[in-house]
Coordinates of C-alpha atoms and ligand atoms in Angstrom, one line a residue:
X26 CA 0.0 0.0 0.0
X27 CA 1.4 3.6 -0.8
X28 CA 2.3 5.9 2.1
X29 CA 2.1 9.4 1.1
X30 CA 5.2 11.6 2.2
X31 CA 5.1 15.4 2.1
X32 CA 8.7 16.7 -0.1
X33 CA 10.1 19.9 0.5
X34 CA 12.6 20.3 -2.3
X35 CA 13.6 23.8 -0.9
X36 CA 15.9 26.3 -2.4
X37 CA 19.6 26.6 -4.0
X38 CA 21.0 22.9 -4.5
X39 CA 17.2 21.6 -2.7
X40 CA 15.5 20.1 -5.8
X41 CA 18.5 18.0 -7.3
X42 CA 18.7 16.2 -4.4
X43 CA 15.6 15.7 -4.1
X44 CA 15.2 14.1 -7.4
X45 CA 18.2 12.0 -6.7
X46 CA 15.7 10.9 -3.6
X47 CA 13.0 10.1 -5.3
X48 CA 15.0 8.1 -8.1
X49 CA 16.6 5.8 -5.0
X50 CA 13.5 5.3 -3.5
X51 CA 11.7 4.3 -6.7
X52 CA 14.4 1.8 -7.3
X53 CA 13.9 0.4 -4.2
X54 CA 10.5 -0.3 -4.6
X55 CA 9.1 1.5 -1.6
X56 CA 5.7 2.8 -3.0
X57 CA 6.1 6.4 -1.3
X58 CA 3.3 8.9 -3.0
X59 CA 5.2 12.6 -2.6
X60 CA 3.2 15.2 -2.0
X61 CA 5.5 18.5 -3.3
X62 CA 5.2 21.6 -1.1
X63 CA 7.2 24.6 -2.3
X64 CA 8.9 26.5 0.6
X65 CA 11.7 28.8 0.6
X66 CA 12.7 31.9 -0.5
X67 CA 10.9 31.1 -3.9
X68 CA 7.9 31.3 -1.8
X69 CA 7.9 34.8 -0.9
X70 CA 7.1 36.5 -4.4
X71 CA 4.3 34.2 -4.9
X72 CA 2.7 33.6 -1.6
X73 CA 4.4 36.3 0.7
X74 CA 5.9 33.5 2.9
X75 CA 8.9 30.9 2.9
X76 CA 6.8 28.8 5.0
X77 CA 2.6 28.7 3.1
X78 CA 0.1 26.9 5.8
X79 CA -0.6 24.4 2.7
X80 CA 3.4 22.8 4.2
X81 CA 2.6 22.8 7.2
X82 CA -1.5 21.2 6.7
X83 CA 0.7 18.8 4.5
X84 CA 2.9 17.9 7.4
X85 CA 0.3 17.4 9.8
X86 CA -1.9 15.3 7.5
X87 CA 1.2 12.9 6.3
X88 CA 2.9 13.1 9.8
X89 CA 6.0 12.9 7.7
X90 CA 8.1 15.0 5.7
X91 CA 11.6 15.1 4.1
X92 CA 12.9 18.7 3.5
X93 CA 15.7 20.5 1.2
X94 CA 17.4 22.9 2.5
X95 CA 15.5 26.0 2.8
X96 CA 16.9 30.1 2.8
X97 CA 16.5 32.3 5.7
X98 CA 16.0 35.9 4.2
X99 CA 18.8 38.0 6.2
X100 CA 17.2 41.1 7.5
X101 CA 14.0 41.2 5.6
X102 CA 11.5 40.3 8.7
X103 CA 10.7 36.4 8.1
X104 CA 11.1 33.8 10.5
X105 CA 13.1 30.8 9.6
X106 CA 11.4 28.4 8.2
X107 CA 13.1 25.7 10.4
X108 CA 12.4 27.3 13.5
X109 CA 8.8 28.2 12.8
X110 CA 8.3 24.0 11.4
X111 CA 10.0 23.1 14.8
X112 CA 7.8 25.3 16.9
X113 CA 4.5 24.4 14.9
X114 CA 5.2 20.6 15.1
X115 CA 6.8 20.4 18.4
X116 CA 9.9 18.6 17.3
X117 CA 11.5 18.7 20.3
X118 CA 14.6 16.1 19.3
X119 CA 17.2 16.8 16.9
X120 CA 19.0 13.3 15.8
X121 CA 22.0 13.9 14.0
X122 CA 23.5 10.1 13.5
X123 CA 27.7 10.8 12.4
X124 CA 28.6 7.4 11.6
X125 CA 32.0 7.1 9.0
X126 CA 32.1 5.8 6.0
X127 CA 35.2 4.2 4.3
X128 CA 36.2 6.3 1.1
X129 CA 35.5 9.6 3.0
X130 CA 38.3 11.2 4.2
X131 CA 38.8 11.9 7.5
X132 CA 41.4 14.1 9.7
X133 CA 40.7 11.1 12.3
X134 CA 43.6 8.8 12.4
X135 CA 41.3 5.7 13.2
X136 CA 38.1 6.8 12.0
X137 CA 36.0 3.4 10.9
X138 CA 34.9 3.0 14.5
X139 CA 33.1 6.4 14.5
X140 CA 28.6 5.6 14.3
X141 CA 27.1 8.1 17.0
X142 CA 23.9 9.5 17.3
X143 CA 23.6 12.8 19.1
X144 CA 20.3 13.8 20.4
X145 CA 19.7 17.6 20.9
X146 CA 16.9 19.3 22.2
X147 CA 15.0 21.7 20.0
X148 CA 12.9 23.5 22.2
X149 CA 14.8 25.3 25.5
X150 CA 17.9 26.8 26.3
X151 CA 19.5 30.2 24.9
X152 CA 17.9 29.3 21.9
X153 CA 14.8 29.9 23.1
X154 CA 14.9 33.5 22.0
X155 CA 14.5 35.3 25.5
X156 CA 17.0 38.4 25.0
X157 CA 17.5 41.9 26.4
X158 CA 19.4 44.4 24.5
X159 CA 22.4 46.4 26.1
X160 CA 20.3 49.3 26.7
X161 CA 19.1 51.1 30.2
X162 CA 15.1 51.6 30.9
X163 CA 12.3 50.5 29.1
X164 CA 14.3 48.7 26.5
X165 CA 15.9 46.6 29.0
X166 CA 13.7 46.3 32.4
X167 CA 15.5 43.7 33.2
X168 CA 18.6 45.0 34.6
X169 CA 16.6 47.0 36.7
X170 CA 14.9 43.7 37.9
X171 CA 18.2 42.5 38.9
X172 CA 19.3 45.3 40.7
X173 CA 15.9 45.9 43.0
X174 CA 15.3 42.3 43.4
X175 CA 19.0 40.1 43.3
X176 CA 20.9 43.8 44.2
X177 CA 23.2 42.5 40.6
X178 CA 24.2 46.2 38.9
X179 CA 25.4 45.4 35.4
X180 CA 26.3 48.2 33.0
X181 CA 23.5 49.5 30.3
X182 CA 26.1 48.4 27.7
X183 CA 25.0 44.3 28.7
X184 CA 23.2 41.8 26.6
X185 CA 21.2 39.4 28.2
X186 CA 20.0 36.3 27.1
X187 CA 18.1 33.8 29.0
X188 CA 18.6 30.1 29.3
X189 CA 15.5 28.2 30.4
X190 CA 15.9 24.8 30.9
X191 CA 12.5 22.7 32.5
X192 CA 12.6 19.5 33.9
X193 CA 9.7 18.4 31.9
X194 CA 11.7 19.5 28.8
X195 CA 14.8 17.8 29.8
X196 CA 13.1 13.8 30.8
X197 CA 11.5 14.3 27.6
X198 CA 14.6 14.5 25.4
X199 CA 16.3 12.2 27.4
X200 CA 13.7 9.7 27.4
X201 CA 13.8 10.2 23.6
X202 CA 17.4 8.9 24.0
X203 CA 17.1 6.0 25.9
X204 CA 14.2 4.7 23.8
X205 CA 15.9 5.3 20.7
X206 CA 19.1 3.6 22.3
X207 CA 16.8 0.4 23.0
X208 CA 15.5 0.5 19.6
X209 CA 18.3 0.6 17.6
X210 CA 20.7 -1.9 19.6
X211 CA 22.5 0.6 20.8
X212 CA 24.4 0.2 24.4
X213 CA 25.1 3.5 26.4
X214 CA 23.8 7.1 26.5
X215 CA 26.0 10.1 27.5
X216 CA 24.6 13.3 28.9
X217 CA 26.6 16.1 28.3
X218 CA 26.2 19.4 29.7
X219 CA 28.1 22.2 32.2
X220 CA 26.5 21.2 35.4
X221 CA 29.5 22.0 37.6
X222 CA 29.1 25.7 36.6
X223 CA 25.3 26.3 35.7
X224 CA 23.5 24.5 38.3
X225 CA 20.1 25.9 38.0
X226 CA 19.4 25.2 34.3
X227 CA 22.6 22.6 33.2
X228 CA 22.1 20.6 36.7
X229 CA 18.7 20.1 36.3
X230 CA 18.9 18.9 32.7
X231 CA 21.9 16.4 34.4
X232 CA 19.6 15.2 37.2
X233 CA 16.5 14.9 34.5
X234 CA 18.8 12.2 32.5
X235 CA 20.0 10.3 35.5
X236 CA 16.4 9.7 37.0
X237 CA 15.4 8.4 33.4
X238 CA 18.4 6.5 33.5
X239 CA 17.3 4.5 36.0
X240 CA 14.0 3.7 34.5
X241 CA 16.6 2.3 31.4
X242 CA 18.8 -0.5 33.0
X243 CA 19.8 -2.3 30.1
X244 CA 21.3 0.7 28.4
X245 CA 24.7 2.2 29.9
X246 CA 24.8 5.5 31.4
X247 CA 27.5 8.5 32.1
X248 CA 27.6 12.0 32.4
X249 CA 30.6 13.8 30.4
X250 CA 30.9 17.8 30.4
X251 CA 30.9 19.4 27.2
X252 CA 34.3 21.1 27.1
X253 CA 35.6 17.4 28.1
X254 CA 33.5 16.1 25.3
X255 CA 34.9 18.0 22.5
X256 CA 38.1 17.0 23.6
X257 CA 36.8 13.4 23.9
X258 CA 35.6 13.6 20.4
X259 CA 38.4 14.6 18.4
X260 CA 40.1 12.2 20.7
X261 CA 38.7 9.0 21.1
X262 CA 35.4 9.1 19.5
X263 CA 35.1 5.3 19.1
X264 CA 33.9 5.4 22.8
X265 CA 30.7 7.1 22.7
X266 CA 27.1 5.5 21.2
X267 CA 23.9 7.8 22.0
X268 CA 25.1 11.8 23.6
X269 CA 21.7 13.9 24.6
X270 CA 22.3 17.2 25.2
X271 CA 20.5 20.7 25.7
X272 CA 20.6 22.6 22.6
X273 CA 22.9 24.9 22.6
X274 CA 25.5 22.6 23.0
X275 CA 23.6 20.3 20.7
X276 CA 24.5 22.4 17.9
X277 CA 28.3 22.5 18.3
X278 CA 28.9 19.2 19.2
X279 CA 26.9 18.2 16.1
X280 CA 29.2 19.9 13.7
X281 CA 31.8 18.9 15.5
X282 CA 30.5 15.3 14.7
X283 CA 30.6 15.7 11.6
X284 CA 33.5 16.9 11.0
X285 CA 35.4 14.2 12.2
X286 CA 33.7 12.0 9.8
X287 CA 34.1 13.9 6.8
X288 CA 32.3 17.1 7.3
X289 CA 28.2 18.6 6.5
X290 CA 27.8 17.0 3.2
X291 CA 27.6 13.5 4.2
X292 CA 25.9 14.4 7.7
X293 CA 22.0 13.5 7.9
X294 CA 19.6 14.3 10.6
X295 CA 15.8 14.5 11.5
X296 CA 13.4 16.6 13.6
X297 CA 11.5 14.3 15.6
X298 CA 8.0 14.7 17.7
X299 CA 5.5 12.5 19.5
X300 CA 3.0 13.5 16.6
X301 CA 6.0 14.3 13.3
X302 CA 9.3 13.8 12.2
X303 CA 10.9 16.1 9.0
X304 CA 14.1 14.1 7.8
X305 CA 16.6 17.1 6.8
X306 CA 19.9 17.0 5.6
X307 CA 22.5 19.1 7.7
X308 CA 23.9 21.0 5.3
X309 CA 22.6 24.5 3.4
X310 CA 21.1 25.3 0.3
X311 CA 24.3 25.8 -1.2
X312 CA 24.1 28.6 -3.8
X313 CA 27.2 28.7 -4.9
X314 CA 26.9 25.2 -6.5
X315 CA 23.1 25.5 -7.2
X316 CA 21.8 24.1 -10.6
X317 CA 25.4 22.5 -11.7
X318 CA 24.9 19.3 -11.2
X319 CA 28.0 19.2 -8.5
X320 CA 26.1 18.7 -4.9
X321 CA 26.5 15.9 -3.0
X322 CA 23.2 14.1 -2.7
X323 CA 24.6 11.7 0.8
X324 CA 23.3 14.0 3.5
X325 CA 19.6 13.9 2.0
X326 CA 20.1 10.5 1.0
X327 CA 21.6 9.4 4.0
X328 CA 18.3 11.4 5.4
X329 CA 16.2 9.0 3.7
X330 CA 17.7 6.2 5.3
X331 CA 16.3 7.4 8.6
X332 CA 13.1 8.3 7.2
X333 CA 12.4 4.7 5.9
X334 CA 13.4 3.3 9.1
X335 CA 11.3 5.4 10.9
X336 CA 8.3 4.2 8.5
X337 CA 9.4 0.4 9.3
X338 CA 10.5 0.2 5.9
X339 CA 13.6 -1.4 7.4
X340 CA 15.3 -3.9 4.4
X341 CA 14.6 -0.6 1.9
X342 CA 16.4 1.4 4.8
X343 CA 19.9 -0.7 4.8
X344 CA 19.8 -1.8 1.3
X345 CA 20.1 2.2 0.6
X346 CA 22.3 3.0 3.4
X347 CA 24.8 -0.6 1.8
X348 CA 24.1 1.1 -1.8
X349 CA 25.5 4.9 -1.0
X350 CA 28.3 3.2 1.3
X351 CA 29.3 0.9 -1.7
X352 CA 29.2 3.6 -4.5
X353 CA 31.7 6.2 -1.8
X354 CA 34.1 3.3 -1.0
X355 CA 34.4 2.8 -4.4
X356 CA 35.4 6.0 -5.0
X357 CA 34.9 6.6 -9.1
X358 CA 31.3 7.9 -9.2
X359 CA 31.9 10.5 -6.3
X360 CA 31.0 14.3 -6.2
X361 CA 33.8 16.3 -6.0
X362 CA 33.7 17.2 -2.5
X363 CA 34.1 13.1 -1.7
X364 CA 37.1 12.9 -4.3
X365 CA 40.3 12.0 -2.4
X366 CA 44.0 13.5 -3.8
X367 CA 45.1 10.1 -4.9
X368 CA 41.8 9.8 -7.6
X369 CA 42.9 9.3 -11.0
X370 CA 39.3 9.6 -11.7
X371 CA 37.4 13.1 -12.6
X372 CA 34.3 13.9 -10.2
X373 CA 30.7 12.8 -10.9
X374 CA 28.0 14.6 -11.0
X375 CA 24.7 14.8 -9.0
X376 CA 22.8 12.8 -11.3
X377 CA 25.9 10.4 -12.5
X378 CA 26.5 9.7 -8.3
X379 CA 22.9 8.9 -7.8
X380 CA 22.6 6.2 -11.5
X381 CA 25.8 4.8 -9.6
X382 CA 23.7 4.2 -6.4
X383 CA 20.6 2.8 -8.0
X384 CA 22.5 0.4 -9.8
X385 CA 24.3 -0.8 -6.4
X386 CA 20.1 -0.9 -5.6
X387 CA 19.2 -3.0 -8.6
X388 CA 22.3 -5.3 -7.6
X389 CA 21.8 -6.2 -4.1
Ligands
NAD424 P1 25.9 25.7 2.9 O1 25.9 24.4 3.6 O2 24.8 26.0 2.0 O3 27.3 25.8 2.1 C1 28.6 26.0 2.6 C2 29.6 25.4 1.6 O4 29.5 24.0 1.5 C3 29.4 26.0 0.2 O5 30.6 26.2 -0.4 C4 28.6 24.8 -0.5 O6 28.8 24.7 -1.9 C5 29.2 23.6 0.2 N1 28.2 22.5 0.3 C6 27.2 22.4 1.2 N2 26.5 21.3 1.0 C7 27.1 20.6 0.0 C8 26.9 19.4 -0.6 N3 25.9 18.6 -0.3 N4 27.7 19.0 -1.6 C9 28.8 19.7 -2.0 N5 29.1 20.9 -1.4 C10 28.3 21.4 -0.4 O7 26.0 26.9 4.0 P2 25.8 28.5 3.9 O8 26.4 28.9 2.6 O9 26.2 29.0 5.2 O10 24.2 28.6 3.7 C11 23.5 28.9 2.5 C12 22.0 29.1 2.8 O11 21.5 27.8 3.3 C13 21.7 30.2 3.8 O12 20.6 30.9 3.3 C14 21.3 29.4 5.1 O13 20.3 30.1 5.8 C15 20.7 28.1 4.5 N6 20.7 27.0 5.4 C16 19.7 26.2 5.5 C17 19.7 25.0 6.3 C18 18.5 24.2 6.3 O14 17.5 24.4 5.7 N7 18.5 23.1 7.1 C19 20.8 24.7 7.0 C20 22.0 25.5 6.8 C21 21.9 26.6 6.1

């Protein structure tokens, strides 16, 4: 029976890997009927949005979606389109899975045993847009608040931003962790945060994952803190399985991810909520590249991976996940960002990368 799947092509490099998507998924014989939504910057002449209700009515009809990268217009009022779908859906957990693939090359010296999955949350922490600016008096009423009621005086040239961190928010994402630990085989969960400093807000998210820890025997637990963990990470990354983290760290430590195993392009991830989950790939819209033929289609591809296993489409999921790894260990039909110094080969392009995957499809 056909499941139908909302597709966001999005902007810049957005709808040739998207096609590339579609191509892999037909070959697989997963009977996925898209339903196209245009959103982006394209959007805005025509509609007077990036982000139309019909995407997000599409979303919440489907329940799934797999998204392009998408523009955020600098300095001309709109709201990004990621945040706003995050906030409408509630997709409070970010998973950004950095697993290494042999053909990539890595800055690593030992980088085969890298496969991580780093759970963020989407919702709290600085990013939750809370700010003062450095002003005295109406424009910032809250220095004054600190001064009557904690007797703090900070200069009328100070920033604030506020970091709100609820225990609610905290069990949820790590319960998110352990249960997607337990369903993927995984062994151990690391919570990562700066607890010894931030008590209030990073303590509170550490004591939230060790009381849902305990409810998760069979899966390992520890506690690392974040500058440790970028340490850890460049240095032996082989250790760690599942890390959840509040979001601000999130976000570093997930570039940081992957770029120990090759960098954005091959790095796929998915915003994921009790009610929807948009699979995205990491990377942006790329307009430098846009409409040559030269993007890497992985990250989304490697996107649809998660997507299919998320719809229990589980063979289709690792025969296209065996498929991409196959045609990048091999090493001749590679984008030029994947091309290694010692190719005697030229680069492929989009299209020629993705024919080289379907035919690893059509052979397995
Ligand atoms: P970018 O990721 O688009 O590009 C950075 C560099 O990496 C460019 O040189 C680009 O050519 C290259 N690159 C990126 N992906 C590649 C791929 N798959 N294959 C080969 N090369 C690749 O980052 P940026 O330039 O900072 O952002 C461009 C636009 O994308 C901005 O408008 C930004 O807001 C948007 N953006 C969207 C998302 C999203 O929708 N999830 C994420 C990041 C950035």
């Amino acid at each position: 029976m056909s499941q139908t799947v909302t597709l966001i092509p999005g902007d810049g490099v957005g709808p040739e890997i998207a096609d590339v998507v579609k191509t892999c998924i037909a070959a697989l014989g997963v009977d996925i009927d898209w339903d196209i939504q245009g959103a982006g910057t394209a959007m805005i002449k025509k509609e007077n949005t990036p982000l139309p209700d019909r995407v997000l009515d599409s979303i919440r009809s489907h329940r799934i979606a797999l998204k392009g990268p998408v523009e955020t217009p600098v300095g001309k009022g709109f709201r990004s389109v990621n945040v706003r779908l995050r906030q409408e859906l509630d997709l409070y957990a970010c998973v950004r899975p950095c697993k290494f693939y042999k053909g990539i090359q890595s800055r690593i010296t030992a980088p085969e045993a890298i496969d991580l999955v780093i759970v963020r949350e989407n919702t709290e922490d600085l990013y939750a847009g809370i700010e003062f600016m450095n002003a005295c008096g109406a424009e910032n009423p809250f220095l004054q608040f600190l001064k009557e009621q904690k007797g703090i005086e900070l200069g009328c040239d100070t920033g604030i931003s506020i970091k709100p961190i609820s225990v609610s928010g905290s069990e949820r994402i790590a319960t998110f962790a352990f249960e997607y630990a337990e369903k993927h085989g995984r062994k151990k969960v690391t919570a990562i945060d700066k607890a010894n400093i931030m008590k209030f807000s990073d303590g509170l998210f550490m004591k939230a994952a060790e009381t849902v820890s305990q409810k998760h025997p069979d899966i390992a637990y520890e506690h690392k803190l974040v500058d440790n963990m970028c340490m850890q990470l460049v240095q032996y990354p082989e250790k760690y399985d599942v890390l959840v983290l509040p979001n601000l760290y999130g976000d570093i430590i997930s570039d940081l991810a992957a770029g120990i195993i090759g960098g954005l392009g091959v790095a796929p991830g998915a915003n994921m909520g009790t009610e929807y989950a948009v699979f995205e790939a990491t990377h942006g819209s790329a307009p430098d590249i846009a409409g040559q033929n030269k993007v890497n289609p992985t990250g989304m591809l490697l996107s649809a991976v998660l997507m299919l296993d998320h719809m229990n489409e589980r063979e289709a999921a690792i025969r296209l996940e065996q498929s991409i790894a196959a045609v990048i260990k091999d090493g001749r039909h590679v984008t030029a960002d994947l091309k290694t110094t010692a190719s005697p080969d030229p680069p492929a392009g989009t299209r020629e990368m993705g024919a080289a995957i379907v035919e690893k499809i059509n052979a397995l």
